[in-house]
Short mmCIF file of C-alpha atoms and ligand atoms in Angstrom, two decimals:
data_model
loop_
_atom_site.label_atom_id
_atom_site.label_comp_id
_atom_site.label_asym_id
_atom_site.label_seq_id
_atom_site.Cartn_x
_atom_site.Cartn_y
_atom_site.Cartn_z
CA MET A 1 -0.03 0.12 0.20
CA SER A 2 0.99 3.58 -0.62
CA TYR A 3 0.13 6.80 0.87
CA SER A 4 -1.34 8.04 -2.23
CA GLU A 5 -3.71 4.99 -2.11
CA ILE A 6 -4.88 5.96 1.56
CA ASN A 7 -5.27 9.63 0.19
CA ASP A 8 -7.21 8.55 -2.72
CA LEU A 9 -9.73 6.53 -0.37
CA ILE A 10 -9.90 9.39 1.80
CA GLY A 11 -10.54 11.64 -1.30
CA SER A 12 -13.26 9.26 -2.56
CA SER A 13 -14.85 8.59 0.60
CA GLY A 14 -14.94 12.34 1.67
CA LYS A 15 -16.51 13.18 -1.78
CA LYS A 16 -19.27 10.45 -1.22
CA ILE A 17 -20.16 12.32 2.09
CA GLY A 18 -20.31 15.67 0.51
CA LEU A 19 -17.15 17.04 1.87
CA SER A 20 -15.15 20.22 0.46
CA ASP A 21 -11.64 19.56 -1.27
CA GLU A 22 -10.31 21.80 1.70
CA LYS A 23 -11.63 19.59 4.51
CA ILE A 24 -10.65 16.59 2.41
CA SER A 25 -6.92 17.68 2.20
CA GLN A 26 -6.92 18.81 5.88
CA ILE A 27 -7.81 14.98 6.68
CA ALA A 28 -5.62 13.71 3.98
CA GLU A 29 -2.13 15.22 4.88
CA PRO A 30 -0.58 14.43 8.05
CA GLN A 31 -0.38 17.49 10.48
CA ARG A 32 3.24 16.84 11.50
CA ILE A 33 6.04 14.91 10.44
CA ILE A 34 9.20 14.67 12.45
CA ALA A 35 12.31 13.12 11.30
CA VAL A 36 15.25 12.72 13.59
CA ASN A 37 18.87 11.42 13.65
CA LEU A 38 19.50 9.57 16.77
CA ALA A 39 23.27 9.72 17.93
CA VAL A 40 23.97 6.51 19.89
CA LYS A 41 26.85 5.35 21.94
CA MET A 42 27.41 1.61 21.08
CA ASP A 43 29.11 -0.68 23.41
CA SER A 44 32.22 -0.45 21.51
CA GLY A 45 32.62 3.15 22.36
CA LYS A 46 31.70 4.31 18.62
CA THR A 47 28.86 6.60 17.99
CA LYS A 48 26.04 5.17 15.49
CA ILE A 49 23.31 7.24 13.96
CA PHE A 50 19.78 5.93 13.66
CA LYS A 51 16.90 7.51 11.77
CA GLY A 52 13.78 7.73 13.87
CA TYR A 53 10.26 9.26 12.77
CA ARG A 54 6.95 10.28 14.45
CA VAL A 55 4.06 11.14 12.13
CA GLN A 56 1.11 12.82 13.70
CA HIS A 57 -1.72 12.48 11.38
CA ASN A 58 -4.59 14.06 12.83
CA ASN A 59 -5.79 15.14 16.27
CA ALA A 60 -8.98 16.85 15.62
CA ARG A 61 -10.77 14.20 18.01
CA GLY A 62 -8.31 14.02 20.77
CA PRO A 63 -4.45 13.23 21.46
CA TYR A 64 -2.47 11.68 18.75
CA LYS A 65 -2.33 7.82 19.21
CA GLY A 66 -0.05 5.14 17.78
CA GLY A 67 2.86 2.52 18.24
CA ILE A 68 6.57 2.92 17.89
CA ARG A 69 8.12 0.16 15.93
CA TYR A 70 11.57 -0.90 15.69
CA HIS A 71 12.68 -2.39 12.26
CA SER A 72 15.25 -2.23 9.60
CA GLU A 73 12.72 -1.42 7.14
CA VAL A 74 11.00 1.39 8.67
CA ASN A 75 10.66 4.57 6.39
CA LEU A 76 8.90 7.62 6.25
CA GLU A 77 6.29 6.63 3.63
CA GLU A 78 5.19 3.42 5.76
CA VAL A 79 5.02 5.65 9.08
CA LYS A 80 2.86 8.24 7.35
CA ILE A 81 0.60 5.12 5.99
CA LEU A 82 0.27 3.69 9.51
CA ALA A 83 -0.53 7.10 11.17
CA ALA A 84 -3.31 7.68 8.74
CA LEU A 85 -4.63 4.32 9.47
CA MET A 86 -4.51 4.90 13.31
CA SER A 87 -6.70 8.38 12.50
CA LEU A 88 -9.32 6.54 10.81
CA LYS A 89 -9.26 3.49 13.15
CA THR A 90 -9.81 5.62 16.35
CA ALA A 91 -12.69 7.53 14.52
CA VAL A 92 -14.33 4.42 13.34
CA ILE A 93 -14.69 2.91 16.75
CA ASP A 94 -15.49 6.48 18.09
CA ILE A 95 -12.67 6.81 20.72
CA PRO A 96 -11.40 10.28 21.49
CA PHE A 97 -7.92 10.07 20.06
CA GLY A 98 -6.57 10.94 16.86
CA GLY A 99 -3.80 9.06 15.02
CA SER A 100 0.07 8.88 14.60
CA LYS A 101 2.80 6.58 14.42
CA GLY A 102 6.72 6.24 15.05
CA GLY A 103 9.38 4.09 14.23
CA ILE A 104 13.15 3.69 14.23
CA GLU A 105 15.12 2.31 11.35
CA VAL A 106 17.02 -0.49 13.29
CA ASP A 107 17.33 -4.26 13.48
CA PRO A 108 16.93 -4.39 17.43
CA ARG A 109 18.55 -8.12 17.20
CA GLU A 110 21.60 -6.62 16.35
CA LEU A 111 21.73 -4.21 19.30
CA SER A 112 22.57 -5.22 22.98
CA SER A 113 20.09 -4.25 25.50
CA ASN A 114 22.01 -1.32 27.07
CA GLU A 115 22.35 -0.10 23.20
CA LEU A 116 18.38 -0.39 22.72
CA LYS A 117 18.03 1.48 25.99
CA ARG A 118 20.15 4.36 25.17
CA LEU A 119 18.62 4.41 21.32
CA THR A 120 15.06 4.54 23.14
CA LYS A 121 15.92 7.22 25.40
CA SER A 122 17.62 9.26 22.67
CA PHE A 123 14.34 8.85 20.75
CA ALA A 124 12.32 10.21 23.78
CA ARG A 125 14.81 13.27 24.15
CA SER A 126 14.19 13.92 20.50
CA ILE A 127 10.57 14.05 20.78
CA TYR A 128 9.40 14.75 24.28
CA ASP A 129 8.16 18.09 23.71
CA VAL A 130 5.52 16.90 21.18
CA ILE A 131 4.47 13.77 23.43
CA GLY A 132 2.34 13.75 26.33
CA GLU A 133 -0.76 12.07 27.96
CA HIS A 134 -3.12 14.91 26.27
CA LYS A 135 -0.76 15.57 23.13
CA ASP A 136 0.37 12.22 21.79
CA VAL A 137 0.43 8.69 23.28
CA PRO A 138 2.73 5.87 21.87
CA ALA A 139 2.51 2.27 22.56
CA PRO A 140 4.42 -0.76 21.54
CA ASP A 141 4.45 -1.95 17.96
CA VAL A 142 6.44 -4.33 15.95
CA ASN A 143 9.72 -5.37 17.86
CA THR A 144 8.89 -3.13 20.84
CA ASN A 145 7.57 -4.13 24.31
CA PRO A 146 6.65 -3.07 27.53
CA THR A 147 10.04 -2.64 28.54
CA ILE A 148 11.10 -0.48 25.92
CA MET A 149 7.88 1.55 26.74
CA LYS A 150 9.13 2.06 30.31
CA TRP A 151 12.42 3.17 29.33
CA PHE A 152 10.85 5.79 26.98
CA ARG A 153 8.33 6.94 29.48
CA GLY A 154 11.28 7.18 32.28
CA GLU A 155 13.11 9.52 30.11
CA TYR A 156 10.03 11.59 29.34
CA GLU A 157 9.19 11.91 33.01
CA LYS A 158 12.83 12.75 33.69
CA ILE A 159 13.02 15.48 31.36
CA THR A 160 9.45 16.99 31.95
CA GLY A 161 9.39 16.46 35.44
CA LEU A 162 6.06 14.78 35.29
CA ASP A 163 4.47 11.64 36.63
CA ALA A 164 2.85 10.46 33.66
CA PRO A 165 1.50 6.90 33.28
CA GLY A 166 -0.83 7.86 30.51
CA VAL A 167 1.99 9.11 28.20
CA ILE A 168 2.24 5.38 27.15
CA THR A 169 -0.02 2.54 26.60
CA GLY A 170 0.86 -1.31 26.49
CA LYS A 171 2.52 -0.87 29.86
CA ALA A 172 3.15 -3.90 32.16
CA ILE A 173 0.34 -4.38 34.56
CA CYS A 174 2.88 -3.30 37.55
CA ASP A 175 3.45 -0.03 35.68
CA GLY A 176 -0.25 0.88 35.07
CA GLY A 177 -0.99 -1.57 32.20
CA ILE A 178 -4.38 -3.57 32.07
CA LYS A 179 -4.80 -6.98 31.66
CA VAL A 180 -7.00 -7.01 28.39
CA ARG A 181 -4.43 -5.25 26.41
CA ASP A 182 -2.80 -8.33 25.30
CA GLU A 183 -5.64 -10.24 23.98
CA ALA A 184 -7.53 -7.12 22.75
CA THR A 185 -6.70 -7.07 19.21
CA GLY A 186 -7.58 -10.70 18.79
CA LEU A 187 -10.75 -10.49 20.98
CA GLY A 188 -11.83 -7.43 18.98
CA GLY A 189 -11.38 -9.48 15.66
CA ALA A 190 -13.42 -12.18 17.29
CA ALA A 191 -16.32 -10.05 18.16
CA VAL A 192 -16.36 -8.51 14.67
CA VAL A 193 -16.41 -12.08 13.03
CA TYR A 194 -19.39 -13.04 15.29
CA GLU A 195 -21.24 -9.88 14.34
CA ILE A 196 -20.50 -9.86 10.70
CA THR A 197 -21.42 -13.36 10.25
CA LYS A 198 -24.87 -13.05 11.64
CA THR A 199 -25.79 -10.78 8.58
CA ILE A 200 -23.67 -11.96 5.93
CA LEU A 201 -23.53 -15.92 6.39
CA LYS A 202 -26.68 -16.24 8.54
CA GLN A 203 -25.44 -19.42 10.05
CA LYS A 204 -24.41 -20.70 13.42
CA PRO A 205 -20.67 -20.31 14.42
CA GLU A 206 -20.15 -24.32 14.57
CA ASP A 207 -21.11 -24.28 10.86
CA ILE A 208 -18.61 -21.62 9.74
CA THR A 209 -15.21 -22.51 8.76
CA ILE A 210 -12.10 -20.28 9.00
CA ALA A 211 -8.45 -20.28 8.08
CA ILE A 212 -5.98 -18.05 9.73
CA GLN A 213 -2.68 -16.78 8.52
CA GLY A 214 -0.55 -15.68 11.36
CA PHE A 215 -0.16 -17.12 14.78
CA GLY A 216 1.78 -14.43 16.77
CA ASN A 217 -0.06 -12.33 19.29
CA VAL A 218 -3.26 -11.48 16.97
CA GLY A 219 -3.74 -14.96 15.39
CA ASN A 220 -3.25 -16.70 18.55
CA HIS A 221 -5.66 -14.57 20.81
CA LEU A 222 -8.17 -14.59 17.61
CA ALA A 223 -8.20 -18.17 17.40
CA HIS A 224 -8.60 -18.68 21.10
CA HIS A 225 -11.61 -16.48 21.25
CA LEU A 226 -13.24 -17.80 17.79
CA GLU A 227 -12.93 -21.49 19.14
CA HIS A 228 -14.51 -20.32 22.53
CA MET A 229 -17.60 -18.92 20.37
CA GLY A 230 -18.02 -22.31 18.68
CA PHE A 231 -16.40 -21.38 15.08
CA LYS A 232 -14.56 -24.16 13.36
CA ILE A 233 -10.94 -23.26 12.72
CA LEU A 234 -9.86 -25.38 9.65
CA ALA A 235 -6.42 -24.14 8.97
CA ILE A 236 -3.62 -22.19 10.56
CA ALA A 237 -0.29 -21.02 9.46
CA ASP A 238 2.52 -18.81 10.50
CA VAL A 239 5.60 -18.04 8.59
CA THR A 240 6.95 -21.56 8.73
CA GLY A 241 3.95 -22.84 7.53
CA GLY A 242 1.11 -24.69 9.07
CA VAL A 243 -1.87 -27.31 9.25
CA GLU A 244 -5.27 -28.00 8.17
CA HIS A 245 -7.94 -30.59 9.34
CA GLU A 246 -11.25 -30.87 7.74
CA ASP A 247 -12.91 -31.57 11.29
CA GLY A 248 -11.41 -28.59 12.64
CA LEU A 249 -7.97 -27.73 14.60
CA ASP A 250 -7.67 -27.81 18.33
CA TYR A 251 -6.33 -24.49 19.31
CA HIS A 252 -5.24 -25.08 22.80
CA LYS A 253 -3.23 -28.44 21.84
CA THR A 254 -1.69 -26.27 18.81
CA LEU A 255 -0.69 -23.42 21.31
CA LYS A 256 1.05 -25.97 23.67
CA HIS A 257 2.74 -27.89 21.01
CA ILE A 258 4.18 -24.33 19.92
CA LYS A 259 5.12 -23.48 23.42
CA SER A 260 7.11 -26.57 23.57
CA GLY A 261 9.40 -25.05 20.81
CA LYS A 262 7.81 -27.20 17.86
CA LYS A 263 6.48 -25.65 14.66
CA ILE A 264 2.74 -25.58 13.70
CA SER A 265 3.13 -28.01 10.71
CA GLU A 266 4.74 -30.45 13.15
CA THR A 267 1.19 -30.70 14.97
CA CYS A 268 0.11 -33.02 12.08
CA GLU A 269 2.68 -35.86 12.53
CA CYS A 270 2.49 -35.31 16.07
CA SER A 271 -1.27 -36.43 15.93
CA VAL A 272 -2.19 -33.10 17.86
CA HIS A 273 -5.36 -32.86 16.16
CA GLY A 274 -6.32 -36.58 15.82
CA PRO A 275 -4.79 -39.20 13.59
CA SER A 276 -2.02 -37.85 11.54
CA LYS A 277 -3.75 -39.40 8.34
CA ASP A 278 -6.63 -37.12 8.66
CA CYS A 279 -4.25 -33.86 8.69
CA CYS A 280 -2.36 -31.92 5.99
CA THR A 281 0.29 -29.57 6.36
CA VAL A 282 -0.02 -26.06 4.49
CA GLY A 283 2.23 -23.38 3.42
CA ALA A 284 2.22 -19.99 4.61
CA GLN A 285 0.80 -18.62 1.34
CA GLU A 286 -1.32 -21.71 0.88
CA VAL A 287 -3.26 -21.17 3.64
CA LEU A 288 -4.85 -17.97 2.12
CA GLU A 289 -6.33 -20.30 -0.70
CA LYS A 290 -8.21 -22.71 1.15
CA LYS A 291 -11.88 -23.30 0.78
CA VAL A 292 -13.31 -21.72 3.90
CA ASP A 293 -16.00 -19.19 4.81
CA ILE A 294 -13.79 -16.85 6.36
CA LEU A 295 -10.34 -16.01 5.63
CA ILE A 296 -8.23 -14.14 8.18
CA PRO A 297 -4.86 -12.62 7.32
CA ALA A 298 -3.30 -11.84 10.74
CA ALA A 299 0.34 -11.68 9.80
CA ILE A 300 2.00 -8.98 7.56
CA GLY A 301 0.63 -6.40 4.89
CA ASP A 302 0.12 -6.87 1.02
CA GLN A 303 -0.52 -10.85 1.35
CA ILE A 304 -3.54 -10.56 -1.10
CA THR A 305 -2.40 -9.04 -4.13
CA LYS A 306 -3.35 -9.41 -7.93
CA ALA A 307 -1.06 -12.39 -8.01
CA ASN A 308 -3.14 -14.50 -6.02
CA ALA A 309 -6.50 -12.79 -5.65
CA ASP A 310 -8.17 -14.78 -8.19
CA LYS A 311 -7.45 -18.06 -6.02
CA ILE A 312 -9.00 -17.00 -2.92
CA LYS A 313 -12.14 -18.97 -2.11
CA ALA A 314 -13.55 -17.44 1.11
CA LYS A 315 -16.73 -15.62 1.16
CA ILE A 316 -15.43 -13.04 3.69
CA ILE A 317 -12.04 -11.65 4.44
CA VAL A 318 -11.19 -9.89 7.91
CA GLU A 319 -8.14 -7.83 7.92
CA MET A 320 -6.43 -8.50 11.25
CA ALA A 321 -2.95 -7.43 9.75
CA ASN A 322 -2.61 -4.07 8.70
CA HIS A 323 -3.56 -3.48 4.88
CA PRO A 324 -3.17 -7.34 3.91
CA VAL A 325 -5.08 -6.88 0.79
CA SER A 326 -3.57 -4.64 -1.80
CA SER A 327 -5.66 -2.25 -3.88
CA ALA A 328 -5.33 -4.29 -6.97
CA GLY A 329 -6.21 -7.65 -4.82
CA GLU A 330 -9.20 -5.67 -3.81
CA LYS A 331 -10.59 -4.99 -7.26
CA ILE A 332 -10.44 -8.58 -8.19
CA LEU A 333 -12.03 -9.66 -4.83
CA ASP A 334 -14.91 -6.99 -5.25
CA LYS A 335 -15.46 -8.71 -8.58
CA LYS A 336 -16.11 -11.90 -7.08
CA SER A 337 -18.17 -10.47 -4.27
CA ILE A 338 -15.99 -11.41 -1.49
CA ALA A 339 -16.90 -9.16 1.40
CA ILE A 340 -13.75 -7.64 3.01
CA VAL A 341 -13.86 -6.30 6.60
CA PRO A 342 -11.36 -3.64 6.75
CA ASP A 343 -8.30 -3.44 9.14
CA ILE A 344 -9.41 -0.06 10.40
CA LEU A 345 -12.45 -1.86 12.00
CA ALA A 346 -11.29 -5.51 12.33
CA ASN A 347 -7.81 -4.79 14.38
CA ALA A 348 -9.03 -1.88 16.45
CA GLY A 349 -9.51 -3.80 19.32
CA GLY A 350 -5.97 -2.95 20.51
CA VAL A 351 -6.52 0.64 20.61
CA LEU A 352 -9.52 0.26 22.07
CA ALA A 353 -7.96 -1.40 25.05
CA SER A 354 -5.14 1.19 25.14
CA TYR A 355 -7.69 3.83 25.37
CA LEU A 356 -9.12 1.87 28.41
CA GLU A 357 -5.52 1.79 29.86
CA TRP A 358 -4.94 5.46 29.44
CA ARG A 359 -8.55 6.57 30.72
CA GLU A 360 -7.41 4.42 34.16
CA ASN A 361 -3.97 6.20 34.13
CA VAL A 362 -5.49 9.68 33.60
CA GLU A 363 -8.71 9.39 35.65
CA GLY A 364 -7.09 7.23 38.31
CA LYS A 365 -10.17 4.90 38.21
CA LYS A 366 -9.73 1.17 37.97
CA LEU A 367 -11.91 -0.98 35.43
CA GLU A 368 -12.58 -4.53 36.25
CA TYR A 369 -11.11 -7.18 33.88
CA LYS A 370 -14.48 -8.55 33.13
CA ASP A 371 -16.01 -5.10 32.51
CA ALA A 372 -13.17 -4.31 30.19
CA ILE A 373 -13.83 -7.38 28.17
CA GLU A 374 -17.49 -6.55 28.24
CA TYR A 375 -17.06 -3.13 26.93
CA LEU A 376 -14.45 -4.12 24.21
CA ILE A 377 -16.92 -6.70 22.61
CA ARG A 378 -19.88 -4.41 22.91
CA LYS A 379 -18.03 -1.33 21.21
CA MET A 380 -16.49 -3.63 18.49
CA LYS A 381 -19.95 -5.14 17.72
CA LYS A 382 -21.60 -1.64 17.64
CA SER A 383 -18.78 -0.37 15.24
CA THR A 384 -19.33 -3.43 12.86
CA ARG A 385 -23.10 -2.88 12.91
CA GLU A 386 -22.50 0.95 12.00
CA VAL A 387 -20.27 0.00 9.13
CA GLN A 388 -22.45 -2.64 7.83
CA ASN A 389 -25.42 -0.46 8.10
CA THR A 390 -23.72 2.31 6.24
CA ALA A 391 -22.47 -0.07 3.47
CA LYS A 392 -26.12 -1.17 3.03
CA GLN A 393 -27.48 2.35 3.05
CA LYS A 394 -25.05 3.77 0.74
CA ASN A 395 -24.29 0.69 -1.67
CA VAL A 396 -20.63 0.75 -0.72
CA THR A 397 -18.20 -1.86 0.17
CA LEU A 398 -17.16 -2.15 3.75
CA ARG A 399 -14.01 -0.38 3.57
CA GLU A 400 -15.61 2.67 1.94
CA ALA A 401 -18.23 2.60 4.55
CA ALA A 402 -15.86 2.48 7.31
CA TYR A 403 -13.77 5.37 5.82
CA MET A 404 -16.84 7.42 5.43
CA ILE A 405 -18.05 6.99 8.87
CA ALA A 406 -14.39 7.89 10.04
CA ILE A 407 -14.01 10.89 7.99
CA GLU A 408 -17.23 12.17 8.81
CA ARG A 409 -16.47 12.07 12.47
CA ILE A 410 -13.00 13.53 11.86
CA SER A 411 -14.42 16.36 9.50
CA LYS A 412 -16.88 17.33 12.51
CA SER A 413 -14.14 17.89 14.60
CA LEU A 414 -12.09 19.99 12.37
CA PRO A 415 -11.65 23.68 13.07
CA ILE A 416 -14.38 25.62 11.46
CA ASP A 417 -12.64 28.98 11.95
CA PRO A 418 -9.86 29.14 9.45
CA ASN A 419 -7.92 31.45 11.82
CA ARG A 420 -7.67 28.31 14.21
CA ILE A 421 -5.81 26.26 11.29
CA GLU A 422 -2.31 26.79 12.12
P1 LIG B 501 3.58 -11.11 15.59
O1 LIG B 501 5.00 -10.63 15.37
O2 LIG B 501 3.26 -11.43 17.23
O3 LIG B 501 2.92 -12.26 15.03
C1 LIG B 501 3.07 -12.22 13.57
C2 LIG B 501 2.75 -13.65 12.82
O4 LIG B 501 2.70 -13.57 11.61
C3 LIG B 501 3.82 -14.89 13.30
O5 LIG B 501 3.11 -16.03 13.47
C4 LIG B 501 4.79 -14.96 12.06
O6 LIG B 501 5.15 -16.31 11.84
C5 LIG B 501 3.55 -14.57 11.10
N1 LIG B 501 3.97 -14.32 9.69
C6 LIG B 501 4.95 -13.35 9.35
N2 LIG B 501 5.40 -13.21 8.19
C7 LIG B 501 4.70 -14.15 7.57
C8 LIG B 501 4.47 -14.45 6.39
N3 LIG B 501 5.16 -14.18 5.32
N4 LIG B 501 3.39 -15.62 5.92
C9 LIG B 501 2.76 -16.07 6.96
N5 LIG B 501 2.74 -15.81 8.22
C10 LIG B 501 3.90 -14.66 8.55
O7 LIG B 501 2.57 -9.75 15.06
P2 LIG B 501 1.12 -9.47 15.89
O8 LIG B 501 1.21 -8.51 16.97
O9 LIG B 501 0.26 -10.72 15.74
O10 LIG B 501 0.61 -8.66 14.52
C11 LIG B 501 0.13 -9.26 13.43
C12 LIG B 501 -0.51 -8.08 12.48
O11 LIG B 501 -1.43 -7.33 13.10
C13 LIG B 501 0.57 -6.91 11.98
O12 LIG B 501 0.33 -6.72 10.66
C14 LIG B 501 0.39 -5.87 13.09
O13 LIG B 501 0.56 -4.71 12.44
C15 LIG B 501 -1.14 -5.93 12.99
N6 LIG B 501 -1.66 -5.53 14.38
C16 LIG B 501 -1.31 -5.79 15.62
C17 LIG B 501 -2.03 -5.31 16.76
C18 LIG B 501 -1.70 -5.86 18.07
O14 LIG B 501 -2.25 -5.42 19.00
N7 LIG B 501 -0.77 -6.79 18.19
C19 LIG B 501 -2.78 -4.19 16.62
C20 LIG B 501 -3.25 -3.88 15.30
C21 LIG B 501 -2.75 -4.55 13.92
#
């Protein structure tokens, strides 16, 4: 996906709801782009420069919100795309946040823990003045974790002299994090699947078959909650490949097997799902082409493109990864009448839990775990119904409907007085 594709989608959805070109361009372009060069002392005594970015896309509806990723392929274009998706995501589930994203171009596996800590503190020092509980709230993302977030927060609090637990979400529970965060994206996705199947497939969960690509934080919790709701998961694969079984896979046994250091594909020969003769291995790409009711790409972006969209046999695709379906792939899927539940709705459970964590931190009020679960499920189902209703009323795809809802909400919060536009 490119930023111009998001721009086009914002433009076409904005036009459909009657927005002026001025308003559309206020929403399409990021409000602030920060690029920094971070000088870090390595353990060898030498200094190395790393590139870091923070893109603050839109804060019309509340503080900017978005993760920080550490990856060797981080670049400004990608950070801009992800920041825009965050603005749309927080608006489509109607929480009082805007959207942002950050990242450092680094392979964290090549750094010692002390080097990683110095890099993180250097990043915090570079952007601390535009970050804050009520300004911009980062969180962990690809290759970052609660420990890295704790280093970031520590440096921020040292510089500002503030006690600011809500400056970061995705914290460890002992540092002000919340229990539901870890499973929230998967749980939210399961709630979306449950709601969407009621109207599109009109079948009971036990009669609905599912294939999942990706068995990390998202795929794993998603599989757990889908199984709990009664859906039949026929195939799962991660980057190393996976398995399929026509009677359905046993999620808990699969997880136990993986935790013992084995691959998903080895569950077959180990008879984890019953006699191995009834079980087949599948490739990481092949899993996308399985004949199931629902396909869930929950791994990485651009997995369904014009190269393989023709081979997709599912009736519904639920985008748990960010932009797993390319624009060219989507055109082919649309012609085949395959419904696509867009990422900005499907994987919004994570930021919803982050909102609960932030609210606890800034208000100082605790929310029980069961209440957080209930809130998350209720809010994700409600957002799903809103997107479905708009799609039906306006005769547009689910993605267009989600964009229309998000853009309408953002546009209503934009400054009306041009003198207030900086
Ligand atoms: P993760 O790193 O925990 O897991 C990624 C999974 O994808 C692993 O099972 C890995 O083996 C698999 N994978 C990687 N490359 C693959 C390939 N080429 N083919 C098949 N499988 C492959 O990541 P995660 O936190 O589970 O996130 C998954 C996706 O969901 C990402 O796109 C992420 O941006 C998105 N997302 C995550 C969250 C969250 O809260 N974790 C929130 C919103 C969106």
